[in-house]
């Protein structure tokens, strides 16, 4: 009996240590046979104050993280995670956030409106009505908004001035939980698949990566690194 108890405790300790180790290691990806042994490196991690961390954006100086628990948008120092300031979202069930270089764009799973808000005051600058949809992620790139619609499971390319849908393509996974644009490619996270996809702007999947955490959500690109916020309240800085 004593031996069985000792073995059980040893197994628990090993499992906890193994899971902690796995959260910040170099990953190989069983979903992508051509990925190689080390597809990216976790350079740094910070904590977010968001209780339910969702969308993530880079405004040129700080990271913005949506808290799905209290509709708060947190501006965070990317070096240590310290809160710089916060804004109250004008949307209920806010899910995604993006920066166009001047203002912030936000979307919601419970509204067909997408808002552009002042980055300093949170005041609504523009409202786009997309008629229908349940929007889980948003990004700005190539003078267009890229919006993930959970109803159609598509990624929409939207004119930020007129709300006209310029194009769309199928999401490669089950649901888009985060989206980033690196200047040429879209990056899409899928919590259910524990995956991050790199895609062309036409929807072709270039590569699939295993996520650094167990609940990948918002994504953003700061010009050098990709950032991914996880449901564990960790934000991972990733080097590819």
mmCIF file with all atom_site columns, C-alpha atoms in Angstrom, residues 127-213:
data_model
loop_
_atom_site.group_PDB
_atom_site.id
_atom_site.type_symbol
_atom_site.label_atom_id
_atom_site.label_alt_id
_atom_site.label_comp_id
_atom_site.label_asym_id
_atom_site.label_entity_id
_atom_site.label_seq_id
_atom_site.pdbx_PDB_ins_code
_atom_site.Cartn_x
_atom_site.Cartn_y
_atom_site.Cartn_z
_atom_site.occupancy
_atom_site.B_iso_or_equiv
_atom_site.pdbx_formal_charge
_atom_site.auth_seq_id
_atom_site.auth_comp_id
_atom_site.auth_asym_id
_atom_site.auth_atom_id
_atom_site.pdbx_PDB_model_num
ATOM 1  C CA . UNK A 1 127 ? -19.394 51.949 -36.534 1.00 0.00 ? 127 UNK A CA 1
ATOM 2  C CA . UNK A 1 128 ? -19.601 49.358 -39.287 1.00 0.00 ? 128 UNK A CA 1
ATOM 3  C CA . UNK A 1 129 ? -22.746 47.237 -39.559 1.00 0.00 ? 129 UNK A CA 1
ATOM 4  C CA . UNK A 1 130 ? -22.035 43.884 -41.218 1.00 0.00 ? 130 UNK A CA 1
ATOM 5  C CA . UNK A 1 131 ? -25.704 42.792 -41.149 1.00 0.00 ? 131 UNK A CA 1
ATOM 6  C CA . UNK A 1 132 ? -25.082 39.303 -39.782 1.00 0.00 ? 132 UNK A CA 1
ATOM 7  C CA . UNK A 1 133 ? -22.374 37.265 -38.068 1.00 0.00 ? 133 UNK A CA 1
ATOM 8  C CA . UNK A 1 134 ? -20.766 36.308 -34.781 1.00 0.00 ? 134 UNK A CA 1
ATOM 9  C CA . UNK A 1 135 ? -17.276 37.771 -34.754 1.00 0.00 ? 135 UNK A CA 1
ATOM 10 C CA . UNK A 1 136 ? -14.512 36.121 -32.743 1.00 0.00 ? 136 UNK A CA 1
ATOM 11 C CA . UNK A 1 137 ? -11.377 37.895 -33.994 1.00 0.00 ? 137 UNK A CA 1
ATOM 12 C CA . UNK A 1 138 ? -10.364 40.983 -35.954 1.00 0.00 ? 138 UNK A CA 1
ATOM 13 C CA . UNK A 1 139 ? -7.172  42.245 -37.596 1.00 0.00 ? 139 UNK A CA 1
ATOM 14 C CA . UNK A 1 140 ? -6.130  45.206 -39.733 1.00 0.00 ? 140 UNK A CA 1
ATOM 15 C CA . UNK A 1 141 ? -3.788  44.811 -42.706 1.00 0.00 ? 141 UNK A CA 1
ATOM 16 C CA . UNK A 1 142 ? -3.393  45.890 -46.334 1.00 0.00 ? 142 UNK A CA 1
ATOM 17 C CA . UNK A 1 143 ? -5.925  48.702 -45.727 1.00 0.00 ? 143 UNK A CA 1
ATOM 18 C CA . UNK A 1 144 ? -8.620  46.165 -44.879 1.00 0.00 ? 144 UNK A CA 1
ATOM 19 C CA . UNK A 1 145 ? -10.218 44.564 -41.848 1.00 0.00 ? 145 UNK A CA 1
ATOM 20 C CA . UNK A 1 146 ? -9.977  40.788 -41.536 1.00 0.00 ? 146 UNK A CA 1
ATOM 21 C CA . UNK A 1 147 ? -12.834 39.499 -39.401 1.00 0.00 ? 147 UNK A CA 1
ATOM 22 C CA . UNK A 1 148 ? -13.502 35.922 -38.289 1.00 0.00 ? 148 UNK A CA 1
ATOM 23 C CA . UNK A 1 149 ? -17.173 34.956 -38.421 1.00 0.00 ? 149 UNK A CA 1
ATOM 24 C CA . UNK A 1 150 ? -18.119 31.939 -36.296 1.00 0.00 ? 150 UNK A CA 1
ATOM 25 C CA . UNK A 1 151 ? -21.524 31.581 -37.984 1.00 0.00 ? 151 UNK A CA 1
ATOM 26 C CA . UNK A 1 152 ? -20.104 30.865 -41.434 1.00 0.00 ? 152 UNK A CA 1
ATOM 27 C CA . UNK A 1 153 ? -16.689 29.700 -40.132 1.00 0.00 ? 153 UNK A CA 1
ATOM 28 C CA . UNK A 1 154 ? -15.129 32.090 -42.635 1.00 0.00 ? 154 UNK A CA 1
ATOM 29 C CA . UNK A 1 155 ? -12.628 34.915 -42.496 1.00 0.00 ? 155 UNK A CA 1
ATOM 30 C CA . UNK A 1 156 ? -14.041 38.056 -44.114 1.00 0.00 ? 156 UNK A CA 1
ATOM 31 C CA . UNK A 1 157 ? -12.083 40.827 -45.815 1.00 0.00 ? 157 UNK A CA 1
ATOM 32 C CA . UNK A 1 158 ? -13.971 44.044 -45.078 1.00 0.00 ? 158 UNK A CA 1
ATOM 33 C CA . UNK A 1 159 ? -13.600 47.614 -46.327 1.00 0.00 ? 159 UNK A CA 1
ATOM 34 C CA . UNK A 1 160 ? -13.029 49.724 -43.162 1.00 0.00 ? 160 UNK A CA 1
ATOM 35 C CA . UNK A 1 161 ? -14.785 52.733 -44.711 1.00 0.00 ? 161 UNK A CA 1
ATOM 36 C CA . UNK A 1 162 ? -17.913 51.178 -46.206 1.00 0.00 ? 162 UNK A CA 1
ATOM 37 C CA . UNK A 1 163 ? -18.324 47.775 -44.471 1.00 0.00 ? 163 UNK A CA 1
ATOM 38 C CA . UNK A 1 164 ? -18.379 46.151 -47.919 1.00 0.00 ? 164 UNK A CA 1
ATOM 39 C CA . UNK A 1 165 ? -17.238 42.519 -47.834 1.00 0.00 ? 165 UNK A CA 1
ATOM 40 C CA . UNK A 1 166 ? -14.414 42.388 -50.361 1.00 0.00 ? 166 UNK A CA 1
ATOM 41 C CA . UNK A 1 167 ? -13.801 38.667 -50.103 1.00 0.00 ? 167 UNK A CA 1
ATOM 42 C CA . UNK A 1 168 ? -13.832 35.652 -47.811 1.00 0.00 ? 168 UNK A CA 1
ATOM 43 C CA . UNK A 1 169 ? -12.320 32.212 -47.344 1.00 0.00 ? 169 UNK A CA 1
ATOM 44 C CA . UNK A 1 170 ? -12.878 29.181 -45.153 1.00 0.00 ? 170 UNK A CA 1
ATOM 45 C CA . UNK A 1 171 ? -11.295 28.908 -41.726 1.00 0.00 ? 171 UNK A CA 1
ATOM 46 C CA . UNK A 1 172 ? -8.956  25.881 -41.804 1.00 0.00 ? 172 UNK A CA 1
ATOM 47 C CA . UNK A 1 173 ? -9.966  24.769 -38.306 1.00 0.00 ? 173 UNK A CA 1
ATOM 48 C CA . UNK A 1 174 ? -13.051 24.661 -36.134 1.00 0.00 ? 174 UNK A CA 1
ATOM 49 C CA . UNK A 1 175 ? -13.069 28.245 -34.871 1.00 0.00 ? 175 UNK A CA 1
ATOM 50 C CA . UNK A 1 176 ? -10.857 31.340 -35.081 1.00 0.00 ? 176 UNK A CA 1
ATOM 51 C CA . UNK A 1 177 ? -9.842  32.459 -31.580 1.00 0.00 ? 177 UNK A CA 1
ATOM 52 C CA . UNK A 1 178 ? -7.168  34.950 -32.635 1.00 0.00 ? 178 UNK A CA 1
ATOM 53 C CA . UNK A 1 179 ? -5.730  36.545 -35.735 1.00 0.00 ? 179 UNK A CA 1
ATOM 54 C CA . UNK A 1 180 ? -2.572  38.485 -36.655 1.00 0.00 ? 180 UNK A CA 1
ATOM 55 C CA . UNK A 1 181 ? -1.074  39.988 -39.824 1.00 0.00 ? 181 UNK A CA 1
ATOM 56 C CA . UNK A 1 182 ? 2.713   40.046 -40.281 1.00 0.00 ? 182 UNK A CA 1
ATOM 57 C CA . UNK A 1 183 ? 2.852   42.144 -43.433 1.00 0.00 ? 183 UNK A CA 1
ATOM 58 C CA . UNK A 1 184 ? 2.336   39.282 -45.841 1.00 0.00 ? 184 UNK A CA 1
ATOM 59 C CA . UNK A 1 185 ? 0.587   36.396 -44.049 1.00 0.00 ? 185 UNK A CA 1
ATOM 60 C CA . UNK A 1 186 ? -2.342  35.917 -41.702 1.00 0.00 ? 186 UNK A CA 1
ATOM 61 C CA . UNK A 1 187 ? -1.843  33.916 -38.513 1.00 0.00 ? 187 UNK A CA 1
ATOM 62 C CA . UNK A 1 188 ? -4.907  32.208 -37.027 1.00 0.00 ? 188 UNK A CA 1
ATOM 63 C CA . UNK A 1 189 ? -5.235  30.434 -33.667 1.00 0.00 ? 189 UNK A CA 1
ATOM 64 C CA . UNK A 1 190 ? -7.669  27.608 -32.969 1.00 0.00 ? 190 UNK A CA 1
ATOM 65 C CA . UNK A 1 191 ? -8.178  26.707 -29.313 1.00 0.00 ? 191 UNK A CA 1
ATOM 66 C CA . UNK A 1 192 ? -9.988  23.424 -30.012 1.00 0.00 ? 192 UNK A CA 1
ATOM 67 C CA . UNK A 1 193 ? -7.195  22.174 -32.276 1.00 0.00 ? 193 UNK A CA 1
ATOM 68 C CA . UNK A 1 194 ? -4.343  23.593 -30.124 1.00 0.00 ? 194 UNK A CA 1
ATOM 69 C CA . UNK A 1 195 ? -3.039  25.016 -33.386 1.00 0.00 ? 195 UNK A CA 1
ATOM 70 C CA . UNK A 1 196 ? -1.750  28.203 -34.957 1.00 0.00 ? 196 UNK A CA 1
ATOM 71 C CA . UNK A 1 197 ? -2.075  28.412 -38.746 1.00 0.00 ? 197 UNK A CA 1
ATOM 72 C CA . UNK A 1 198 ? -0.031  30.587 -41.065 1.00 0.00 ? 198 UNK A CA 1
ATOM 73 C CA . UNK A 1 199 ? -2.080  31.449 -44.154 1.00 0.00 ? 199 UNK A CA 1
ATOM 74 C CA . UNK A 1 200 ? -1.989  33.496 -47.329 1.00 0.00 ? 200 UNK A CA 1
ATOM 75 C CA . UNK A 1 201 ? -4.466  36.335 -47.748 1.00 0.00 ? 201 UNK A CA 1
ATOM 76 C CA . UNK A 1 202 ? -6.344  34.054 -50.126 1.00 0.00 ? 202 UNK A CA 1
ATOM 77 C CA . UNK A 1 203 ? -6.842  31.388 -47.445 1.00 0.00 ? 203 UNK A CA 1
ATOM 78 C CA . UNK A 1 204 ? -4.144  28.857 -48.343 1.00 0.00 ? 204 UNK A CA 1
ATOM 79 C CA . UNK A 1 205 ? -2.586  27.214 -45.277 1.00 0.00 ? 205 UNK A CA 1
ATOM 80 C CA . UNK A 1 206 ? 1.192   27.557 -45.449 1.00 0.00 ? 206 UNK A CA 1
ATOM 81 C CA . UNK A 1 207 ? 1.994   25.786 -42.189 1.00 0.00 ? 207 UNK A CA 1
ATOM 82 C CA . UNK A 1 208 ? 0.389   24.509 -39.007 1.00 0.00 ? 208 UNK A CA 1
ATOM 83 C CA . UNK A 1 209 ? 2.047   24.891 -35.606 1.00 0.00 ? 209 UNK A CA 1
ATOM 84 C CA . UNK A 1 210 ? 1.225   23.417 -32.229 1.00 0.00 ? 210 UNK A CA 1
ATOM 85 C CA . UNK A 1 211 ? 0.296   26.231 -29.836 1.00 0.00 ? 211 UNK A CA 1
ATOM 86 C CA . UNK A 1 212 ? 2.631   27.058 -26.905 1.00 0.00 ? 212 UNK A CA 1
ATOM 87 C CA . UNK A 1 213 ? -0.189  26.805 -24.362 1.00 0.00 ? 213 UNK A CA 1
#
